[in-house]
Every structure is written in C-alpha cells, then in structure tokens.
Short mmCIF file of C-alpha atoms and ligand atoms in Angstrom, two decimals:
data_model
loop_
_atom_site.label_atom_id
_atom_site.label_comp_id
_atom_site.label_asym_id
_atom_site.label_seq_id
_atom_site.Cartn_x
_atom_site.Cartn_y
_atom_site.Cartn_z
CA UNK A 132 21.82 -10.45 -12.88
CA UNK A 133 18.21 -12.05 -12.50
CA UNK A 134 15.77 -9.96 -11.00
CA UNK A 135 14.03 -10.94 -7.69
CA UNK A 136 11.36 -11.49 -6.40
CA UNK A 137 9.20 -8.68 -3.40
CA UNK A 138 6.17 -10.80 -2.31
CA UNK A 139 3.36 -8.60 -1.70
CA UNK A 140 2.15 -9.29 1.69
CA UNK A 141 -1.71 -7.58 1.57
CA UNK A 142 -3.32 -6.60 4.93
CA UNK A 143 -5.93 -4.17 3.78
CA UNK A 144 -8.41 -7.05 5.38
CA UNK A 145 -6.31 -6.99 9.06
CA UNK A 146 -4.34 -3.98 9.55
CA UNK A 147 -6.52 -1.66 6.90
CA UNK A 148 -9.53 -2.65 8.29
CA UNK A 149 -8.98 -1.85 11.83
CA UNK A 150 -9.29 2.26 10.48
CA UNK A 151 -12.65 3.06 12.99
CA UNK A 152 -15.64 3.28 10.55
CA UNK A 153 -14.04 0.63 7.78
CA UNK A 154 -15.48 -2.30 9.43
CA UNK A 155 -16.56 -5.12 6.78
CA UNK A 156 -18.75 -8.03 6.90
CA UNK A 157 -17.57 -11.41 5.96
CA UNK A 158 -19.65 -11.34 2.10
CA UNK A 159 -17.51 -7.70 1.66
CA UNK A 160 -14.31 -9.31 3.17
CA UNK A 161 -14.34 -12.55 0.61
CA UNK A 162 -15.50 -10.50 -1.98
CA UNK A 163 -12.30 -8.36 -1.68
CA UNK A 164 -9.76 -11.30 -1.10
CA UNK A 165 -10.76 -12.59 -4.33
CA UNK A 166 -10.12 -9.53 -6.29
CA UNK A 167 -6.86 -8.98 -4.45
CA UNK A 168 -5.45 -12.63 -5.60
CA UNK A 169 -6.97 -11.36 -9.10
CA UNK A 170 -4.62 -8.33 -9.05
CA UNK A 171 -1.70 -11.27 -8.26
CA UNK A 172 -0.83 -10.41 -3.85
CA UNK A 173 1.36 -13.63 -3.16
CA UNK A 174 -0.56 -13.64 0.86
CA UNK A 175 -3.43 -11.95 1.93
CA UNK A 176 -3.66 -11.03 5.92
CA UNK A 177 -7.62 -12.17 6.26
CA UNK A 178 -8.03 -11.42 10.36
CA UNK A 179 -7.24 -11.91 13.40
CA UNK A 180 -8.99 -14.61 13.98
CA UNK A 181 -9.36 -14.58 18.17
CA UNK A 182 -10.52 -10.87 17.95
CA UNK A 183 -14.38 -12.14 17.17
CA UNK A 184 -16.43 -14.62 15.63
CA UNK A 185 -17.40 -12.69 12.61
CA UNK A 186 -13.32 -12.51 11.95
CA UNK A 187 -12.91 -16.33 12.55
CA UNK A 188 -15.74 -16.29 10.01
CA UNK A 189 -13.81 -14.30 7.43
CA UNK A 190 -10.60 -15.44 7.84
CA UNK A 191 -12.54 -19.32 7.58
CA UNK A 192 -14.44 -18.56 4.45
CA UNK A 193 -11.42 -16.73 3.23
CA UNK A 194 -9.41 -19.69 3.51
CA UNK A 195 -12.45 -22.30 1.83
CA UNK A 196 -12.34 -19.43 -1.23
CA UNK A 197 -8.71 -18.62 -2.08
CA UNK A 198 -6.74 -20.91 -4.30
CA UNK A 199 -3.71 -19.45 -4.92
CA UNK A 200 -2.72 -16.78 -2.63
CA UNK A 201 -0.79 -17.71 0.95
CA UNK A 202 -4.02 -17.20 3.54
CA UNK A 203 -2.91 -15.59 6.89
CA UNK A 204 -4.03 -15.32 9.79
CA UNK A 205 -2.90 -13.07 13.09
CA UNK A 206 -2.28 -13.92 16.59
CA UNK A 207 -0.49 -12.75 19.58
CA UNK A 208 1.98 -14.74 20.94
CA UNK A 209 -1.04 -16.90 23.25
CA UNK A 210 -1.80 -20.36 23.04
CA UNK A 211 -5.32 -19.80 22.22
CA UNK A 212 -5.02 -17.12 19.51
CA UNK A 213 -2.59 -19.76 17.72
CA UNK A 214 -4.82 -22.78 18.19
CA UNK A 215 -8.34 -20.44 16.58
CA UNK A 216 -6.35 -19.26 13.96
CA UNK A 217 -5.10 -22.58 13.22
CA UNK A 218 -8.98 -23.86 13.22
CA UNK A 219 -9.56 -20.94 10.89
CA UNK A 220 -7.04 -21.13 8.27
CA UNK A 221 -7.70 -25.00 8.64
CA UNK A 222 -9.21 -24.88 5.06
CA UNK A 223 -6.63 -23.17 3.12
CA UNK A 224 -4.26 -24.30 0.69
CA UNK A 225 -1.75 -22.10 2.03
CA UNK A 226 -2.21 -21.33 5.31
CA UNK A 227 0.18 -19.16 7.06
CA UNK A 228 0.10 -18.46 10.96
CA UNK A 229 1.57 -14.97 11.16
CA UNK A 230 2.16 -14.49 15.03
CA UNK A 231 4.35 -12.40 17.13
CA UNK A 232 5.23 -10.07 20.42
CA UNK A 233 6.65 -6.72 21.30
CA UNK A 234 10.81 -6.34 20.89
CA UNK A 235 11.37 -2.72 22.05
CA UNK A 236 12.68 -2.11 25.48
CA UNK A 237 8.96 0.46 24.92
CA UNK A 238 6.81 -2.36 24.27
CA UNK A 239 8.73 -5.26 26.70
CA UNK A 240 8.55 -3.16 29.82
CA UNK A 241 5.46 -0.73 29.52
CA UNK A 242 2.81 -3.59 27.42
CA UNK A 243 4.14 -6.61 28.77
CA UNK A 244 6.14 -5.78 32.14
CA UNK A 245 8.45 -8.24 31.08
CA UNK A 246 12.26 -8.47 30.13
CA UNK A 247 14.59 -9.25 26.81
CA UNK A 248 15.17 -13.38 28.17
CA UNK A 249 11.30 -13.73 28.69
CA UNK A 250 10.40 -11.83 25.57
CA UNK A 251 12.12 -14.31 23.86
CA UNK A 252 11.39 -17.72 25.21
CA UNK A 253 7.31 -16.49 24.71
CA UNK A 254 8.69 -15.90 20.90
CA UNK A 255 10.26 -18.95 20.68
CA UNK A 256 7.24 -20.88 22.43
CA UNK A 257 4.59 -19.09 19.90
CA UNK A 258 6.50 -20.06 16.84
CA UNK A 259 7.02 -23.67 17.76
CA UNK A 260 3.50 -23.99 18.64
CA UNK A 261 2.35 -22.37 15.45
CA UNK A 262 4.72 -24.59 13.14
CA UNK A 263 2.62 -27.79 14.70
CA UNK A 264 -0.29 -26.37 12.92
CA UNK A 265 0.64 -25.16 9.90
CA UNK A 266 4.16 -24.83 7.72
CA UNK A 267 4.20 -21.84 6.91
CA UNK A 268 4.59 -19.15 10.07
CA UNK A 269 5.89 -15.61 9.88
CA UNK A 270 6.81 -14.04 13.35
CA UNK A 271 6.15 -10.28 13.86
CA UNK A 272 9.06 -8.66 16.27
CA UNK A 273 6.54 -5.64 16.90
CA UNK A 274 7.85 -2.29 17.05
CA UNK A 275 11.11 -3.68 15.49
CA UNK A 276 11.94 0.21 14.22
CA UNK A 277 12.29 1.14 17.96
CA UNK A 278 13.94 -1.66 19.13
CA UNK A 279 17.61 -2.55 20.00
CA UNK A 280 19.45 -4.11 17.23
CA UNK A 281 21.13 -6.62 18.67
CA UNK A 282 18.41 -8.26 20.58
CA UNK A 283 16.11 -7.96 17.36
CA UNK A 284 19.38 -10.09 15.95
CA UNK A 285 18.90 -12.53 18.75
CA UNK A 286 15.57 -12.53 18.47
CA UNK A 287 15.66 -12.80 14.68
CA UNK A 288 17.74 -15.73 15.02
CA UNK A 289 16.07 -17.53 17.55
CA UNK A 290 12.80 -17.79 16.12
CA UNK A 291 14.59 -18.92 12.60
CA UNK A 292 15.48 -22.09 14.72
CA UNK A 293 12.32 -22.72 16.33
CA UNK A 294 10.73 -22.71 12.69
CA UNK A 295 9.48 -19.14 11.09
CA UNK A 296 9.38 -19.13 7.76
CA UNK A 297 9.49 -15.30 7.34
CA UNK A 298 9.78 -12.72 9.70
CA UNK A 299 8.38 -9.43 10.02
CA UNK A 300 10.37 -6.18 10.81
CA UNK A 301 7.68 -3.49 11.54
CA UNK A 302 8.36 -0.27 11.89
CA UNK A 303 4.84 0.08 14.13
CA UNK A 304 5.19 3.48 15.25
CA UNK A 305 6.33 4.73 11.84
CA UNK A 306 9.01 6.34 13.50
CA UNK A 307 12.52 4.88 11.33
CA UNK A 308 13.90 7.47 8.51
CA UNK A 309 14.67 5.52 4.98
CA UNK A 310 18.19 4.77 5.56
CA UNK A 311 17.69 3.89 9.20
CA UNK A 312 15.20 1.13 7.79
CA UNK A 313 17.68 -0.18 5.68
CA UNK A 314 20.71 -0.13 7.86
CA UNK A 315 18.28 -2.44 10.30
CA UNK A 316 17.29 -5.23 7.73
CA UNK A 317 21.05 -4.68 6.40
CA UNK A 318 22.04 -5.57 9.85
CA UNK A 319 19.83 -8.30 10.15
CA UNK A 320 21.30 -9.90 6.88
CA UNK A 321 24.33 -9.77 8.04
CA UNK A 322 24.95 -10.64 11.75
CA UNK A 323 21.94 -13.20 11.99
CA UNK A 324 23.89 -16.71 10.74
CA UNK A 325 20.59 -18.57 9.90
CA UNK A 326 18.99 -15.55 7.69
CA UNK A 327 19.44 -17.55 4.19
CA UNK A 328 16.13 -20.09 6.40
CA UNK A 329 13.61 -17.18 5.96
CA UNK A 330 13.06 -14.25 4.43
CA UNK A 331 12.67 -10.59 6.09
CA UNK A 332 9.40 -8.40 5.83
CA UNK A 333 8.93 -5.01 5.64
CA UNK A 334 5.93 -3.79 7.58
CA UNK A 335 5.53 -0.34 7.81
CA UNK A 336 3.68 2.65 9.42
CA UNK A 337 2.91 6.03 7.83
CA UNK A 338 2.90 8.64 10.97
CA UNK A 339 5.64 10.52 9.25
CA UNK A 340 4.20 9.45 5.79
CA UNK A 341 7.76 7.69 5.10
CA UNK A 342 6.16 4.12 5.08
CA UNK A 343 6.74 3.81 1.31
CA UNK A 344 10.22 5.12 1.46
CA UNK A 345 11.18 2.81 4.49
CA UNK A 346 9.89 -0.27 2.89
CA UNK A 347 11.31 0.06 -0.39
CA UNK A 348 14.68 1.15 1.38
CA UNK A 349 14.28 -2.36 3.59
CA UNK A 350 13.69 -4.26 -0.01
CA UNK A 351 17.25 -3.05 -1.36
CA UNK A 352 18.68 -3.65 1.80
CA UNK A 353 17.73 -7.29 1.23
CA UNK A 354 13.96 -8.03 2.52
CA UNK A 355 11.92 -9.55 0.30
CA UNK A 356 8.26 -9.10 1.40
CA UNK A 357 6.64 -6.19 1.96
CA UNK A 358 3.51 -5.92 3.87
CA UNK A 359 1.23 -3.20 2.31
CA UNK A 360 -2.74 -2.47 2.07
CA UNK A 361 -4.91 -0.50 -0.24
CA UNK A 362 -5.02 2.65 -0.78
CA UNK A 363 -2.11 2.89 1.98
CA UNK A 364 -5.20 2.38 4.75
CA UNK A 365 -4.75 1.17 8.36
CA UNK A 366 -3.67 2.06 11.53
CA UNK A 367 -3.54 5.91 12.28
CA UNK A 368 -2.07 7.54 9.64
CA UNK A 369 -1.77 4.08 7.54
CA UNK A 370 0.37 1.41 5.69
CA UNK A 371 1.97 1.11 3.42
CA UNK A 372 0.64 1.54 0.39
CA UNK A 373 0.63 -1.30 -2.11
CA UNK A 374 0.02 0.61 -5.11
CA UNK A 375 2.71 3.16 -4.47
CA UNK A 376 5.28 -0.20 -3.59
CA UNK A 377 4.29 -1.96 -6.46
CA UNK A 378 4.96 1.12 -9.35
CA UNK A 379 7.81 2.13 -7.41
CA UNK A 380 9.37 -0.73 -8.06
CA UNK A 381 8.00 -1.03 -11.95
CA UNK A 382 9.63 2.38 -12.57
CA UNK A 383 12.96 1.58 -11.19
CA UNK A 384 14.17 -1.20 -13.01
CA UNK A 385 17.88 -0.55 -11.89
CA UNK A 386 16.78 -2.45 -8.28
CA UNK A 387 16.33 -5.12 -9.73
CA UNK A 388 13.22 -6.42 -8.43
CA UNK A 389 10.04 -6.71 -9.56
CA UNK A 390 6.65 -8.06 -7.80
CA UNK A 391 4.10 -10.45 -9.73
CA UNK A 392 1.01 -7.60 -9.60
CA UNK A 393 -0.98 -7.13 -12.33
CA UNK A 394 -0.57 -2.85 -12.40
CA UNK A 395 -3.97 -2.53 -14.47
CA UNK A 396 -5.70 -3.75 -11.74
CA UNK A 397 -4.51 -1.05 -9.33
CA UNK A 398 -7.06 1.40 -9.83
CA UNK A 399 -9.99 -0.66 -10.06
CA UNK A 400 -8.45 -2.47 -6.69
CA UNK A 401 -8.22 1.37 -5.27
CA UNK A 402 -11.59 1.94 -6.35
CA UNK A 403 -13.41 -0.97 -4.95
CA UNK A 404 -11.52 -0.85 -1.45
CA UNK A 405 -13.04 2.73 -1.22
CA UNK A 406 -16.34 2.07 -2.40
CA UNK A 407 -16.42 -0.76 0.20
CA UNK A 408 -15.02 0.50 3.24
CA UNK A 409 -16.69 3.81 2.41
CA UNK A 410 -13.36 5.51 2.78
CA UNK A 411 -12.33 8.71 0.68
CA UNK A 412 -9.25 8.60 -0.75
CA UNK A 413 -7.38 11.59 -1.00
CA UNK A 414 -7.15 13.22 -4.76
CA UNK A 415 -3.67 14.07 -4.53
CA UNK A 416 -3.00 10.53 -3.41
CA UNK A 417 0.08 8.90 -5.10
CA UNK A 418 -0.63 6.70 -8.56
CA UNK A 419 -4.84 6.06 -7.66
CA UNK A 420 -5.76 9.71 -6.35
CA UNK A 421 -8.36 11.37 -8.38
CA UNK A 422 -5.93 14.05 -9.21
CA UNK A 423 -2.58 11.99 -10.38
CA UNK A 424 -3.31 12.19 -13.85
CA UNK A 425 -4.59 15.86 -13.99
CA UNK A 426 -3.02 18.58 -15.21
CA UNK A 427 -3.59 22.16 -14.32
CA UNK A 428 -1.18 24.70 -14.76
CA UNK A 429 -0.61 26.22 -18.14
CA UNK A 430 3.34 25.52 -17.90
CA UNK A 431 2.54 21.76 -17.11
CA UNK A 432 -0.65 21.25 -19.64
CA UNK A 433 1.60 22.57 -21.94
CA UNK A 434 4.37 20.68 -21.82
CA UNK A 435 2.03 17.42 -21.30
CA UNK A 436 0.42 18.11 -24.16
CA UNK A 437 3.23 18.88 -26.37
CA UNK A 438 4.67 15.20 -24.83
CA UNK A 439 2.74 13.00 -22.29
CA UNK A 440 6.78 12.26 -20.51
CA UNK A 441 7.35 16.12 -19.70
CA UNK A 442 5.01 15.70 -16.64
CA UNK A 443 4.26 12.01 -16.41
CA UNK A 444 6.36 9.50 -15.19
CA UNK A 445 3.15 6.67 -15.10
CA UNK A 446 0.92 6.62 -18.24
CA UNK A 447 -2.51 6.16 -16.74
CA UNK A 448 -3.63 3.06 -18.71
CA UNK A 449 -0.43 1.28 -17.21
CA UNK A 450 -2.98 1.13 -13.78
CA UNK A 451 -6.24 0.97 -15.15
CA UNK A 452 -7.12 4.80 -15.47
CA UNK A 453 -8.82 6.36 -18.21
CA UNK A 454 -6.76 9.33 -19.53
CA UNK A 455 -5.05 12.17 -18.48
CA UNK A 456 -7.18 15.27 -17.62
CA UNK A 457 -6.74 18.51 -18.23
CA UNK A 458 -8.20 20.68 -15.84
CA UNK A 459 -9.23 24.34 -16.57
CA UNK A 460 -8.41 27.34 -13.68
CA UNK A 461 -6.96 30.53 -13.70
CA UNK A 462 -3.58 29.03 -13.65
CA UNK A 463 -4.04 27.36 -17.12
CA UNK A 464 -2.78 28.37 -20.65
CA UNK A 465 -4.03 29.08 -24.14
CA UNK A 466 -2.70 25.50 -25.40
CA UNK A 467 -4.66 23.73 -22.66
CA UNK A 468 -7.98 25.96 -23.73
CA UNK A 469 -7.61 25.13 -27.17
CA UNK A 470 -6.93 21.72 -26.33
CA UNK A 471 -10.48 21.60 -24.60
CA UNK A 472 -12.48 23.30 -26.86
CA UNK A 473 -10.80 21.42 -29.94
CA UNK A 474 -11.82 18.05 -27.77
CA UNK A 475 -15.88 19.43 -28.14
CA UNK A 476 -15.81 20.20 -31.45
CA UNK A 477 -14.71 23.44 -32.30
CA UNK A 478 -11.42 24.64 -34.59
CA UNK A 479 -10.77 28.14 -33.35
CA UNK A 480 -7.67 29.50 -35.08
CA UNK A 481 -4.78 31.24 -32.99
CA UNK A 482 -6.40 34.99 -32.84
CA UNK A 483 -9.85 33.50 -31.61
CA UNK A 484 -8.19 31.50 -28.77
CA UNK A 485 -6.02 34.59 -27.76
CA UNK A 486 -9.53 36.10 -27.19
CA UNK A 487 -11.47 33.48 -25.86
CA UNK A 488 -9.04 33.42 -23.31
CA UNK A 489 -9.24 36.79 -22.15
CA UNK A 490 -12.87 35.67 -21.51
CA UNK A 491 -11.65 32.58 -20.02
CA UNK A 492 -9.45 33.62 -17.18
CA UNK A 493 -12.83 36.08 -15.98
CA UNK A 494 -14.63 33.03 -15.52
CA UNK A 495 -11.52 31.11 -13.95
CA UNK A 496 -10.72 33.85 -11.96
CA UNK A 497 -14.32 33.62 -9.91
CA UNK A 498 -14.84 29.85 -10.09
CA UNK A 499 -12.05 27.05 -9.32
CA UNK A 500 -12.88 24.75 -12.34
CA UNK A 501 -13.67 26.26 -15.62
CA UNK A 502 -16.39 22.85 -16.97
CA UNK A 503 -17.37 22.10 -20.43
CA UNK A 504 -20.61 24.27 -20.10
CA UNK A 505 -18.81 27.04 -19.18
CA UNK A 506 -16.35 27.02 -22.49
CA UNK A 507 -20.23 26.35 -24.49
CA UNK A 508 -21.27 29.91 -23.28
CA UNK A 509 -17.33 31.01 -24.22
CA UNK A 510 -18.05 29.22 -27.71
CA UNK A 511 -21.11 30.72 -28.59
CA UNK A 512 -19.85 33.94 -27.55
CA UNK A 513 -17.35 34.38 -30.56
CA UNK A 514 -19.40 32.62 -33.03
CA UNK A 515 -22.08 34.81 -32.64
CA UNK A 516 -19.94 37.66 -32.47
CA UNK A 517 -18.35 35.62 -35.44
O1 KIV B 707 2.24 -2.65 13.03
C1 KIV B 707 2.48 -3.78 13.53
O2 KIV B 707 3.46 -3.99 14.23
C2 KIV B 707 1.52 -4.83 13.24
C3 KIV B 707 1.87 -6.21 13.70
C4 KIV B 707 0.71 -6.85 14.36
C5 KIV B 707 2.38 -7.01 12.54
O3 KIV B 707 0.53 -4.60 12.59
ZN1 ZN B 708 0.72 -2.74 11.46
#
C-alpha cells in the first residue's frame, strides 16, 4: 500500500495571529512565511485580506515572495472580501481563495438570522464567485463539529459542484471528541457522491485540548489536509498544532501517511514564532516545549540513561533540539548525579557518589533545580575532605 499524502495547511499568520497581543507587521509576517515554506507547509493562510490594509499588505507581499507554497487568503462569504482577496493574492503562483459561512443550526440562526436553503445558495454564490478569480478555492462550512450531518452533506456537495477545490470541516468551537471527528469526515466520504472532486480539511480548535486528536482522527477517517499553526497558537485556547500533527504522524507509520515537513526544522520554526509574536510557549508543551526532552526523576533518568528509548519516543535531534537534559531535584537518583558530575569532569567512584548524594538531596530538598555551581561546591566538598 503507498502511503499518502496530509497537506499541511499553516495558519499561524491568520488564525494564530488573531491571539490579542501577537499582532505582526508585514516585514515579521513575510519573514515567517518564508521560513514556514523552508520547513516544507504545502499552503500558508497569509490574512484576511478585507480585515485591514496592513493585512492586504501581507497577504500581497506574501504572495510577490512565496514560490512554492499554495498562498491563501480568507474571506467571508461577501462579494467584496472575495474580490480584495483576489487583488491580494493576485501575485501568487498559487493562489488559493479560502472562503466560507456558518453551517450549524448555532451559527445560521443566532450570526446570520438566516435558514439551511439560504445558507446554502450564499455558499454556493461565494464559491462560484471565488473560482472566477482564482483555481484553487477551499470553502470553510464553519462550525462544521456542531452542525447537522446531513445538511453539512448537502452542503459539502453543493459547493463541490459550484467549484471548491478543498473543503474545510472545522471543528470551531473545539467541541467534537476524536471518534466523533472521524465518524463526521467518514460520513462525508461516504454519502457525498462528488467527494473523489476535492479533498476534506481538518481544522480544528483546542478548548478541550483534543484538537490534535480530532484532526489526526479526521486524517484516518479519510481527510487529507489538516489546518494547523505554530506552536498550536490561535483562537482561545488554540489550533492545532503543526508540530504535534506532523510527528504524530512520523511515529505512526502503520497510518500510512506521511506529510512533506522537514521535522529538523520544527524547533527552530517553534522558536522563531515565539520570539516573534512574543508569545511563551509552555515548557511542558508537546515535541518543542522547553521541558520535552528533560528528564527528572531518578526512575526515568535512570532508565534514559541506561537507554535513550525507555523514556523517549522522539530523539531530540529528529526536530532540531540539542540533547536531552537531565535535570537535578530532589526527585533524582545517584545515576543521574553521577551522570552530571562525570559530564564536568570529575570520576567519583560508587562510595563517593553514595555520599555526595546525601549532600545532594539537602541542597535539592531547599531549591527546585540543583545547577552546575551547586554540584562545584558538592565537588570540592569531598575532594578536600578527599
Ligand atoms: O475556526 C474556524 O472555523 C475558522 C474558519 C474561518 C476557517 O477559523
Ligand atoms: Zn479557526
């Protein structure tokens, strides 16, 4: 069986950066598209275009820059938001219109005060309108995770005809367990007769921090985009996050799918995205935190250090990290002490580390991180006494 393809569908630059506080400028924005096509994203979401002229601006120069990567741009389903992003993404190779409405019974009667029939002629009018611009248009059935299945069908099926290339299946509200995900796309693929004309996207939303699950449950179910940002930033509690998509699907080679991301580039991607946007991200954060190749706890250092597979599924030089760390606290063991002090120079045989770390654990015991200096002092300690 041949593997296939996910395309990775990057809106750190659109969804990621409308987190309050993570505003960027258009120099910042281009600066980041180009390292994203560098790590190998098949589209990058550069704006929304209509929302101001500094995003027309981004999502324009974004579009003179990139060479490779699909350039998209967001609307609503308005004339006028299709015809500026059309203007902006006027440069690009690959220009993609990516437009869309609400499909929930939610989002149909309380945002638009509208109904299923008109919901979907304004669809089918958006999509038509957007394929006179540009090839390439992916539709966005917003709030697809809440909505009724077999209008999203209907939906699905009608904007097929009228000409999207791809279209999107968010989850918006974050709201859809794993296998509730799946049985929707599953659905999809099987009770919409023109699926095999596009291909389904997974777009999802982290409020119950299952966005990673859900999408890579909607890629075995048969989507084959997924629509993910850096660092897992975006809307309230986030997207999906690309990083955690992309090695999820490196370290499961029984789905059979793979993506075309260069995984060394993941942390310096992670890295940069924070540095830009000035936005922490959190050490315990999956495959890029500061902590996800640390080891603290004597059982785990030393298993780790008897064989790097006891307690790591993800070498860190596969994406870009330096090495592993072992950390020093209270909860540590002897092997991870010696390990240290053996790494700044000293040989202490077995009876000298059993006493050092008697010593030791008073110091962990009153501090959280035992550092180099503090194993010095230790050092000096028994070779004096030595
Ligand atoms: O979450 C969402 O539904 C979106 C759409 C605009 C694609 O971001
Ligand atoms: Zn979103």
């Amino acid at each position: 069986m041949s593997s296939k393809k996910v395309h990775i569908f990057d809106t750190t630059l659109r969804d990621g950066e409308q987190v309050p506080g993570c505003k960027l400028n258009t120099k910042e924005k281009v600066e980041l598209a180009l390292q994203l096509e560098e790590l190998g994203v098949d589209i990058i979401e550069a704006g929304f275009p209509i929302s101001s002229p500094g995003d027309f601006e981004s999502v324009f120069q974004i579009a003179s820059k990139i060479k490779d990567a699909t350039v998209c741009g967001l609307t609503r389903a308005v004339q006028k938001d299709i015809e500026v992003a059309a203007n902006a993404l006027k440069p690009a190779v690959r220009p993609r219109i990516h437009t869309g409405i609400g499909s929930s019974d939610n989002h149909i009667k309380y945002k638009f005060n509208s109904t299923r029939e008109e919901i979907l002629e304004r669809a089918i009018a958006a999509v038509k309108l957007a394929r006179n611009y540009v090839d390439d248009v992916e539709f966005y059935a917003e709030d697809a995770g809440r909505a009724d299945l077999e209008f999203l069908a209907r939906l699905t099926e009608a904007v097929i005809k009228a000409g999207a290339t791809v279209v999107n299946i968010p989850d918006t509200t974050g709201f859809c367990l794993p296998h509730q995900y799946a049985e929707k796309m599953s659905y999809l693929m099987n009770h919409v007769p023109n699926i095999d004309k596009a291909i389904l996207s997974c777009h999802c939303h982290n409020d119950l921090g299952l966005a990673t699950a859900n999408s890579i449950a909607g890629a075995i179910a048969g989507a084959r985009q997924i629509e993910c940002t850096i660092n897992g930033i975006g809307e309230r509690a986030g997207n999906t996050s690309l990083e955690e998509v992309v090695m999820t699907i490196r370290k499961h080679p029984e789905l059979d799918l793979y993506t075309d991301i260069n995984p060394k580039l993941l942390l310096p991607m992670s890295r940069l995205v924070s540095d830009t946007m000035r936005m922490v991200v959190q050490p315990n954060k999956a495959v890029v935190g500061d902590n996800a190749f640390s080891h603290s706890s004597g059982i785990h250092q030393d298993g780790f250090l008897k064989e790097a597979t006891t307690y790591e599924i993800i070498a860190p030089e596969e994406v870009g990290a330096d090495t592993s760390k072992i950390v020093l606290t209270a909860r540590s063991g002897r092997s991870a002490l010696a390990y240290r002090f053996k790494n700044l120079g000293y040989g202490f045989d077995r009876n000298q580390v059993d006493e050092l770390y008697e010593k030791f654990l008073k110091i962990a015991d009153s501090k959280k991180e035992v550092e180099d200096a503090d194993l010095k002092v230790l050092a000096d300690s028994i070779t004096v006494a030595v």
